[in-house]
Tab-separated table of C-alpha atoms in Angstrom:
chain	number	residue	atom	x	y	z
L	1	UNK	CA	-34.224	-141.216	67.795
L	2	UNK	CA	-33.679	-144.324	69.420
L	3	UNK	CA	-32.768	-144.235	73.129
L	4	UNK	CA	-31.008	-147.067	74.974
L	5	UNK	CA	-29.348	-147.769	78.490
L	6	UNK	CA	-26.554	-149.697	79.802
L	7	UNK	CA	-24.808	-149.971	82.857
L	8	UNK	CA	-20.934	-150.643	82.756
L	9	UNK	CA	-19.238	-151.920	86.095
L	10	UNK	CA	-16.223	-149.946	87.143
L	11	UNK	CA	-13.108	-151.069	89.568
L	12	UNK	CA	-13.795	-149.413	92.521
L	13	UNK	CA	-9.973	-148.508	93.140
L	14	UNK	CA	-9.909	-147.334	89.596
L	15	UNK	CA	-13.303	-144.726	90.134
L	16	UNK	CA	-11.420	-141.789	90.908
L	17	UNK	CA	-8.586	-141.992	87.835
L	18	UNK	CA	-11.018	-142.716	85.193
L	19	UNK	CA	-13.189	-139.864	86.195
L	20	UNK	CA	-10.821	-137.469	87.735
L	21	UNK	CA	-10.299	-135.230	90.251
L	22	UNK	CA	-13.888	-133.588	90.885
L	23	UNK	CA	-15.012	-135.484	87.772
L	24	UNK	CA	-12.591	-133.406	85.476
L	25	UNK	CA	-12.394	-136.224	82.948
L	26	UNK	CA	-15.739	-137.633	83.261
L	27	UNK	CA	-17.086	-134.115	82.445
L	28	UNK	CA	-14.560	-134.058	78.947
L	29	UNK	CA	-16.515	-137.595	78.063
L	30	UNK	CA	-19.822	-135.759	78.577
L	31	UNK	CA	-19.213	-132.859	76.672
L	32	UNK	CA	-18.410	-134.772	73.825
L	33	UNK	CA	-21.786	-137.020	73.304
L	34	UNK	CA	-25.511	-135.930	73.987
L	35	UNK	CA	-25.843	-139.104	75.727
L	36	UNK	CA	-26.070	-139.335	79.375
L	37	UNK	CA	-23.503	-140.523	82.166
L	38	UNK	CA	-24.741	-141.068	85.464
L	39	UNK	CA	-22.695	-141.987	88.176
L	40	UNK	CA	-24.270	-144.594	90.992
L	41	UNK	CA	-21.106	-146.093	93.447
L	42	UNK	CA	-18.920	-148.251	90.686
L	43	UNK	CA	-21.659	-147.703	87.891
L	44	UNK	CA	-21.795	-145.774	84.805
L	45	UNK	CA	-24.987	-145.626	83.781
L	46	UNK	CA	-25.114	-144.433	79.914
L	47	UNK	CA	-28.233	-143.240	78.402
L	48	UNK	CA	-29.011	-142.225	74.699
L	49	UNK	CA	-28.401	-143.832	71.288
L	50	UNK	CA	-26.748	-147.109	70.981
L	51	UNK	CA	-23.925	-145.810	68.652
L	52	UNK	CA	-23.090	-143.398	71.356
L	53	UNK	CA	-23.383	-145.522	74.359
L	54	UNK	CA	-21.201	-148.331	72.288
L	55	UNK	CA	-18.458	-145.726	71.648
L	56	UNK	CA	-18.715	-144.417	75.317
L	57	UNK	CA	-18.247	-147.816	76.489
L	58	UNK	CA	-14.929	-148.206	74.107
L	59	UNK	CA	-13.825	-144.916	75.467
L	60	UNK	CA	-13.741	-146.292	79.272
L	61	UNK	CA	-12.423	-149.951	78.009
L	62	UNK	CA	-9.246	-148.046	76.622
L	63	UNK	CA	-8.890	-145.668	79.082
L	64	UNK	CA	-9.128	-148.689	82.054
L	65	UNK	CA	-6.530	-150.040	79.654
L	66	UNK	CA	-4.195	-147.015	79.786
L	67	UNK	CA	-4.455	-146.756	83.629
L	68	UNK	CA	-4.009	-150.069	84.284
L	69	UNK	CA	-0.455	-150.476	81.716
L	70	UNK	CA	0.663	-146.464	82.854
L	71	UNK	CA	-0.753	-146.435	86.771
L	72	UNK	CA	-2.522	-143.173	85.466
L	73	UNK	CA	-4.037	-141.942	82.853
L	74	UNK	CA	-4.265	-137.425	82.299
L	75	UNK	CA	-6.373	-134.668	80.143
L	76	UNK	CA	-4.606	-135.697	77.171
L	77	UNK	CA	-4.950	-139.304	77.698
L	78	UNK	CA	-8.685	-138.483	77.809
L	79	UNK	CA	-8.655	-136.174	75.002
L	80	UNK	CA	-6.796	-138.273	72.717
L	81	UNK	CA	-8.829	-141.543	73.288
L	82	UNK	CA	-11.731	-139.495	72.218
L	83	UNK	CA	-10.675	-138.143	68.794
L	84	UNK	CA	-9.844	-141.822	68.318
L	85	UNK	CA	-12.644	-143.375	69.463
L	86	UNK	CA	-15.235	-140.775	68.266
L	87	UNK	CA	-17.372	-142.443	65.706
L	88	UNK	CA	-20.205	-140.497	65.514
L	89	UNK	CA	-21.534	-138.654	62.557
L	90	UNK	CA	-18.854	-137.319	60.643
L	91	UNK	CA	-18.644	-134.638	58.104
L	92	UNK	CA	-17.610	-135.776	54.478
L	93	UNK	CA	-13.977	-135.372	54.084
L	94	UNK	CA	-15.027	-134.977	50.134
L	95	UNK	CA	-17.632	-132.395	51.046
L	96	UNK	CA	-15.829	-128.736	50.783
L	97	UNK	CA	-19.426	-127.478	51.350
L	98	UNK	CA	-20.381	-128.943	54.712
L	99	UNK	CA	-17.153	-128.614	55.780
L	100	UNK	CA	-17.533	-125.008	55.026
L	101	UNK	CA	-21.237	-124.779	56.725
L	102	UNK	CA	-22.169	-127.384	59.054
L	103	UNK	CA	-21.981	-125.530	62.672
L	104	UNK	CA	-23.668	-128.728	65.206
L	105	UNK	CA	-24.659	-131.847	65.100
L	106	UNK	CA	-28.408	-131.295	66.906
L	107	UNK	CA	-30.728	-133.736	68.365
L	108	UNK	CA	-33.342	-132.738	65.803
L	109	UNK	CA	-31.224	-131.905	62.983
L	110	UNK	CA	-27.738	-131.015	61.464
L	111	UNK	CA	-27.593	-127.280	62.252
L	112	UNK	CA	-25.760	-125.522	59.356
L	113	UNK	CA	-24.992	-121.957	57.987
L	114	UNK	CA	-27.764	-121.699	55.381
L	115	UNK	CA	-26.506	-118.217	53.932
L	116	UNK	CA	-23.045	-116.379	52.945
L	117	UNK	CA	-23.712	-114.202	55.572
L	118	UNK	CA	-24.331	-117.002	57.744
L	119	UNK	CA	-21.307	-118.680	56.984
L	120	UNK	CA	-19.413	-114.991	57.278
L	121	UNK	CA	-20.452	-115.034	60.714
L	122	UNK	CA	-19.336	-119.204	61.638
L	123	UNK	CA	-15.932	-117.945	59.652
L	124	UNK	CA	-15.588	-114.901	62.214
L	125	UNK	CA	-16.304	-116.639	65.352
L	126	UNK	CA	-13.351	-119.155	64.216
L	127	UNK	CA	-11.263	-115.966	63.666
L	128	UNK	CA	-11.855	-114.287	66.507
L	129	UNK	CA	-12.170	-114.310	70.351
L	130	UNK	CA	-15.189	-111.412	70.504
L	131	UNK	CA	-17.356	-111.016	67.974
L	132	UNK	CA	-20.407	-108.842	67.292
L	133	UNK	CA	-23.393	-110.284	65.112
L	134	UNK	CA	-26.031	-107.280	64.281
L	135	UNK	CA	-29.227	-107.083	62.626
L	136	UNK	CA	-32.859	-107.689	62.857
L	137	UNK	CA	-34.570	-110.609	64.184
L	138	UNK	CA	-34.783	-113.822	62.429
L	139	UNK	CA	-31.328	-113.945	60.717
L	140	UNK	CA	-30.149	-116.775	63.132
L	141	UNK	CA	-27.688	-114.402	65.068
L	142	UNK	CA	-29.127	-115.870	68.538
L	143	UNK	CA	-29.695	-119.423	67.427
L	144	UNK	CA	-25.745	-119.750	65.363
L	145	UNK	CA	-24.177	-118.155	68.295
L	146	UNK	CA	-25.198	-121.133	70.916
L	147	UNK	CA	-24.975	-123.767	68.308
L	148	UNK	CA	-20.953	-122.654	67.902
L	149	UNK	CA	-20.921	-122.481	71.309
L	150	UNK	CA	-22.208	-126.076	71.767
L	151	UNK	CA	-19.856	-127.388	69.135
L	152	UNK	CA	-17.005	-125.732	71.231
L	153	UNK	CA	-18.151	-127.341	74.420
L	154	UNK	CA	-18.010	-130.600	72.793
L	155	UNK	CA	-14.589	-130.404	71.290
L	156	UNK	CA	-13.311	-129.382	74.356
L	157	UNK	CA	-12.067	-125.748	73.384
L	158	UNK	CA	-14.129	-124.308	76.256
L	159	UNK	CA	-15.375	-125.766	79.762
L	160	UNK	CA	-19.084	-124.477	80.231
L	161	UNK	CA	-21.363	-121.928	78.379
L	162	UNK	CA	-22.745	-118.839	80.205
L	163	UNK	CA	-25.269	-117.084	78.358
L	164	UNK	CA	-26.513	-113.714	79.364
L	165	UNK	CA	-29.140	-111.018	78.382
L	166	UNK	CA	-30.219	-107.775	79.853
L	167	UNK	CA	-33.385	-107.707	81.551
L	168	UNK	CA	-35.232	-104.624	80.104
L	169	UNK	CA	-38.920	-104.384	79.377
L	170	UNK	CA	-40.333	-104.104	76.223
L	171	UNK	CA	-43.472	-102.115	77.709
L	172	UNK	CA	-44.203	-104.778	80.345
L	173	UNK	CA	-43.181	-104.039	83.722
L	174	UNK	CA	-40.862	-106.413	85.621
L	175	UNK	CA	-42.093	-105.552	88.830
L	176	UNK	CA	-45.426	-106.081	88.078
L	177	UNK	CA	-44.948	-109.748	87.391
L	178	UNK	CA	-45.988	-113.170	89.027
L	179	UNK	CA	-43.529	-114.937	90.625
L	180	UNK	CA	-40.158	-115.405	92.242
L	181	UNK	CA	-37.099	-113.704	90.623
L	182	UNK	CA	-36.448	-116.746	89.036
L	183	UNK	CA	-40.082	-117.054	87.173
L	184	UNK	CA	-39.894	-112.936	86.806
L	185	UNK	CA	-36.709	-113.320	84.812
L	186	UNK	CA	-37.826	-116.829	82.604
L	187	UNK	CA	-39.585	-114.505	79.972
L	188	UNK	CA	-36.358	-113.072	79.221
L	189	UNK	CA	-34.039	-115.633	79.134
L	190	UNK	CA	-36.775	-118.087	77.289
L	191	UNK	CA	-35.189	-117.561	73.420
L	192	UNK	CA	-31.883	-118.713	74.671
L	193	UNK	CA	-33.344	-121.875	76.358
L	194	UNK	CA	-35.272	-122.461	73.466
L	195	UNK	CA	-32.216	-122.978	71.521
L	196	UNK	CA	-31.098	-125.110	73.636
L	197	UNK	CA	-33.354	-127.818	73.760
L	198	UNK	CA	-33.727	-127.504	70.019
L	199	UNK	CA	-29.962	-128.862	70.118
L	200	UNK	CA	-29.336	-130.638	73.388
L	201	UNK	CA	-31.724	-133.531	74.747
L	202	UNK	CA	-33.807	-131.800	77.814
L	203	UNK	CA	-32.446	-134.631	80.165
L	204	UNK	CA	-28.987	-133.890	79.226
L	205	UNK	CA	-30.023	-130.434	78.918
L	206	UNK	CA	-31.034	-130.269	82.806
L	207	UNK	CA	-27.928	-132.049	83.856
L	208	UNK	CA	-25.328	-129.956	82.104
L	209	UNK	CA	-27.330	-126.432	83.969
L	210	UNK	CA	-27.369	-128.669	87.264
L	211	UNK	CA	-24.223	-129.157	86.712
L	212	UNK	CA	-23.141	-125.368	85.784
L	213	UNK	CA	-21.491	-126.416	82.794
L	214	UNK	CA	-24.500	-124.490	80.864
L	215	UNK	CA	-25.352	-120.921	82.906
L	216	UNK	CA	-28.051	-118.724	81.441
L	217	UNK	CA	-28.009	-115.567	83.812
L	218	UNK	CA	-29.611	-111.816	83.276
L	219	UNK	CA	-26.732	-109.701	82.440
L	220	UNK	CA	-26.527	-107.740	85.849
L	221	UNK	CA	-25.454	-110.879	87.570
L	222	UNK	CA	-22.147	-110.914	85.858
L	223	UNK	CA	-20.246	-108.824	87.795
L	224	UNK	CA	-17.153	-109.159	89.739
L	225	UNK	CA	-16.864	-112.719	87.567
L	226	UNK	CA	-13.498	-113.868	85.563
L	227	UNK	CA	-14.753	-116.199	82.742
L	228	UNK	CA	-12.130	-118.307	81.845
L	229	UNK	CA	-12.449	-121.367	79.677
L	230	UNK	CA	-15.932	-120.032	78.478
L	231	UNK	CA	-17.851	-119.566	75.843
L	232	UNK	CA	-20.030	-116.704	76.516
L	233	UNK	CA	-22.920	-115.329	74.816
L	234	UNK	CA	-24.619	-111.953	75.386
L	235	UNK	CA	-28.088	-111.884	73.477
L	236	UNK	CA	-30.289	-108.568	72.657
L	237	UNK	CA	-27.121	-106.373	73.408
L	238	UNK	CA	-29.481	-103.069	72.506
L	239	UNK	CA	-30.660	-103.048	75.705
L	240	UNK	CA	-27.587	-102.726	77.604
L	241	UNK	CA	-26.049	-99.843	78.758
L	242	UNK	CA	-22.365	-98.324	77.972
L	243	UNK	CA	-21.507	-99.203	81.635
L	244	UNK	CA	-22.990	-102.895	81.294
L	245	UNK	CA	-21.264	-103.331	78.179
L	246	UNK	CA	-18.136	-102.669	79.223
L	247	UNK	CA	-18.724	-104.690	82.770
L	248	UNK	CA	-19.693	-107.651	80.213
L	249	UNK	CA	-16.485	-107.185	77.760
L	250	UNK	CA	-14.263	-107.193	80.501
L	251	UNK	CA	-15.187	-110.680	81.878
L	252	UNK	CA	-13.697	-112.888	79.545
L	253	UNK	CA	-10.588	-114.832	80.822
L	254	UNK	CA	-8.221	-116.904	79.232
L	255	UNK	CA	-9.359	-119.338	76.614
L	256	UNK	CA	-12.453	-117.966	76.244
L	257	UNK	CA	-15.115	-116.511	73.496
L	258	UNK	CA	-17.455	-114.238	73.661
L	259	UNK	CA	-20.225	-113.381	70.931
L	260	UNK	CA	-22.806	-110.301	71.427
L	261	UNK	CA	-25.969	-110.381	69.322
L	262	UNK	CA	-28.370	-107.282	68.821
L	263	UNK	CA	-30.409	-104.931	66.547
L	264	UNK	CA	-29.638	-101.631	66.806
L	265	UNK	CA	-33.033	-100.629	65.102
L	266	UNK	CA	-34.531	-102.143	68.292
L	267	UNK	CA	-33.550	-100.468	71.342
L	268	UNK	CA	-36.158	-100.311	74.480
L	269	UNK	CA	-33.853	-98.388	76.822
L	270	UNK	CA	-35.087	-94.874	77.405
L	271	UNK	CA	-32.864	-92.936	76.075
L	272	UNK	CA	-31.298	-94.898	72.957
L	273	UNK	CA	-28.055	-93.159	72.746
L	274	UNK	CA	-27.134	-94.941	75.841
L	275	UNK	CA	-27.086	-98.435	74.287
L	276	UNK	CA	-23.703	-100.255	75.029
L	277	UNK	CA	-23.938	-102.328	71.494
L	278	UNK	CA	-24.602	-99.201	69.646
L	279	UNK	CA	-21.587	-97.644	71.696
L	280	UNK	CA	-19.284	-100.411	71.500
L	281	UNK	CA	-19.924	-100.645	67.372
L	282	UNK	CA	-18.424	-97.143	66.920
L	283	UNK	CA	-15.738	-97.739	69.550
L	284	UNK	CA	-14.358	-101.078	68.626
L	285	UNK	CA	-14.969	-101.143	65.242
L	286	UNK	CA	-10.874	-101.217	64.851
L	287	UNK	CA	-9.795	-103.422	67.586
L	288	UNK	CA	-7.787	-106.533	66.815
L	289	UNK	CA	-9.284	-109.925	67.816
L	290	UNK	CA	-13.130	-108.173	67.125
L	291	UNK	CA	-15.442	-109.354	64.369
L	292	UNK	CA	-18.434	-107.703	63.126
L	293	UNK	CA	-21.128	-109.123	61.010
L	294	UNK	CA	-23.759	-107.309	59.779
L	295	UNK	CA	-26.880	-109.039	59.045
L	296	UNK	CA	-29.769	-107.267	56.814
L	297	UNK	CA	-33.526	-108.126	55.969
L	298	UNK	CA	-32.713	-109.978	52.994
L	299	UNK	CA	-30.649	-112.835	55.119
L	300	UNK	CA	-33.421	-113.524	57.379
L	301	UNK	CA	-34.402	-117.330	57.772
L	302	UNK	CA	-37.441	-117.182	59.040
L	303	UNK	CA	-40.969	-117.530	58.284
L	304	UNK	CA	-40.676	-114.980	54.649
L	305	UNK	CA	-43.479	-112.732	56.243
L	306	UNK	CA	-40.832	-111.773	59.186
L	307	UNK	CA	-39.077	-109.943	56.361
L	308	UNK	CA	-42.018	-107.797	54.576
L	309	UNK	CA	-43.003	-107.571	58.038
L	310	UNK	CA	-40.000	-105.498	59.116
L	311	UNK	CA	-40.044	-103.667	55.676
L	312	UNK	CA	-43.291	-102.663	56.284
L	313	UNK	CA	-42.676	-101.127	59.825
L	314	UNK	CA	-39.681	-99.558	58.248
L	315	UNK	CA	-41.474	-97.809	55.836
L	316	UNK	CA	-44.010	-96.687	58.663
L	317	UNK	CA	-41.072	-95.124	60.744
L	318	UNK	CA	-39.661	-93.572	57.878
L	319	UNK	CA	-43.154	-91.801	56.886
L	320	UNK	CA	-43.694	-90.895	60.179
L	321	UNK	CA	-40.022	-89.061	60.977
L	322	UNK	CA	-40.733	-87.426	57.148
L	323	UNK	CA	-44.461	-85.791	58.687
L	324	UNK	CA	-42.686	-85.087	61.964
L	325	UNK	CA	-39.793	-83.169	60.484
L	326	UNK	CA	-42.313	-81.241	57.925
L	327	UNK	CA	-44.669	-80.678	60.769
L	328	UNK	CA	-41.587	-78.698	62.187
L	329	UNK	CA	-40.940	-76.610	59.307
């Protein structure tokens, strides 16, 4: 992709309406575009492709426009400048099937529901404020759920992303790693960042987590927190507790989401009847403003070995529960 820069020269009386009380509407621009704004004294400095930087430029024009006819410009000045101006890749208004599928526009790729299951899952997440994707790895449950949440960032429906996983071992010891708590925690938390710079350019990646508009956090650290305006995302649910889960549900604040991914057949907690996904399947199941999908082995999208992989150790457990229980006998 080709990457440009410009510089645009602001009014220095007009710095603090066009970008808003603690850069309120300067961070709505952002959100919408991967490209870069930089701030230095009465300079924007744009970085990223020249469609986007020619559009951002348009954006500031009008809204310099709007301040200087109205003597100030508000949120939905901002936000309806940018549904106007917007001229970035567009889905087909003739195409009923990306319209139906397309999730985010990437900076690798388009990234789109490839399945019926899939597209279940976008259709849920639209429906519904919570929602609970389940099943085994490789059906896209992690990767969909922060690709929805970017395209919710950018439209504006939600302020910043948080997302969150337990830190349990999976027969490594945490304690017995290198490292700060930081660099202890990084293995964890390394499938959600890896999603993230599939999607989001790792310069505008790094400013958006400087900038706490993108939090990735273990899932201890959320207590005590109201999440309002959020999208939040808690990945390989399994491994929390009933206690944690119900800490995590309880979070959310107004205008937010939440999505919880896990597989149940995957549990590393001691005892496995503790798990707070397991618990909160059979207690929510009911609950207005709750979605479940269920993924299986036959929607996974991965590498086609990943699923007569997890057939095969399927087949193993089952064998070995069968010469446990006749063992027994």
């Amino acid at each position: 992709m080709e990457i440009s820069e410009k510089i645009i020269k602001l009014n220095s009386n007009d710095m603090l309406s066009l970008l808003g009380y603690n850069d309120k509407y300067l961070q709505l621009i952002e959100n919408k575009f991967q490209a870069m704004i930089t701030v230095r004294g009465d300079n924007l400095i744009l970085k990223g492709a020249p469609e986007e930087i020619k559009t951002i430029e348009s954006v500031f024009k009008e809204l310099t426009y709007m301040l200087n006819r109205n003597g100030s410009i508000n949120t939905n000045d901002v936000s309806t400048v940018l549904e106007i101006l917007d001229t970035g890749t567009k889905i087909a208004s003739n195409s009923t099937i990306d319209r139906e599928t397309v999730i985010y526009y990437g900076v690798r790729d388009v990234i789109r529901a490839r399945n019926t299951k899939q597209q279940d899952y976008l259709q849920q997440v639209n429906k519904n404020d919570v929602v609970f994707s389940i099943g085994p790895a490789g059906t896209g449950k992690t990767f969909l759920a922060v690709a929805m949440a970017l395209d919710a960032l950018k439209k504006n429906q939600v302020s910043r992303i948080i997302l969150s996983r337990p830190a349990v071992e999976a027969g490594e010891s945490l304690g017995f790693l290198p490292g700060d708590l930081k660099e202890k925690l990084d293995p964890y938390l390394k499938p959600l960042t890896d999603a993230l710079f599939y999607m989001v350019p790792s310069e505008k990646l790094k400013s958006m987590m400087e900038k706490e508009v993108i939090e990735i956090i273990p899932l201890a650290y959320m207590r005590g927190r109201t999440l309002n305006s959020s999208f939040v995302i808690l990945d390989e649910a399994q491994n929390s507790t009933i206690a944690q889960m119900k800490m995590f549900l309880t979070r959310l604040g107004e205008h937010s989401k939440a999505i919880v991914t896990g597989d149940v057949t995957q549990v590393d907690l001691l005892n496995k009847e503790s798990s707070g996904l397991i618990h909160a399947y059979n207690l929510l199941k009911k609950v207005k403003g709750i979605g479940f999908v269920e993924f299986s082995n036959k929607h996974i999208v991965r590498h086609r070995l990943v699923a007569e992989i997890l057939k095969a150790y399927e087949r193993y457990d089952k064998q070995n529960k069968h010469n446990k229980s006749e063992e027994d006998k």
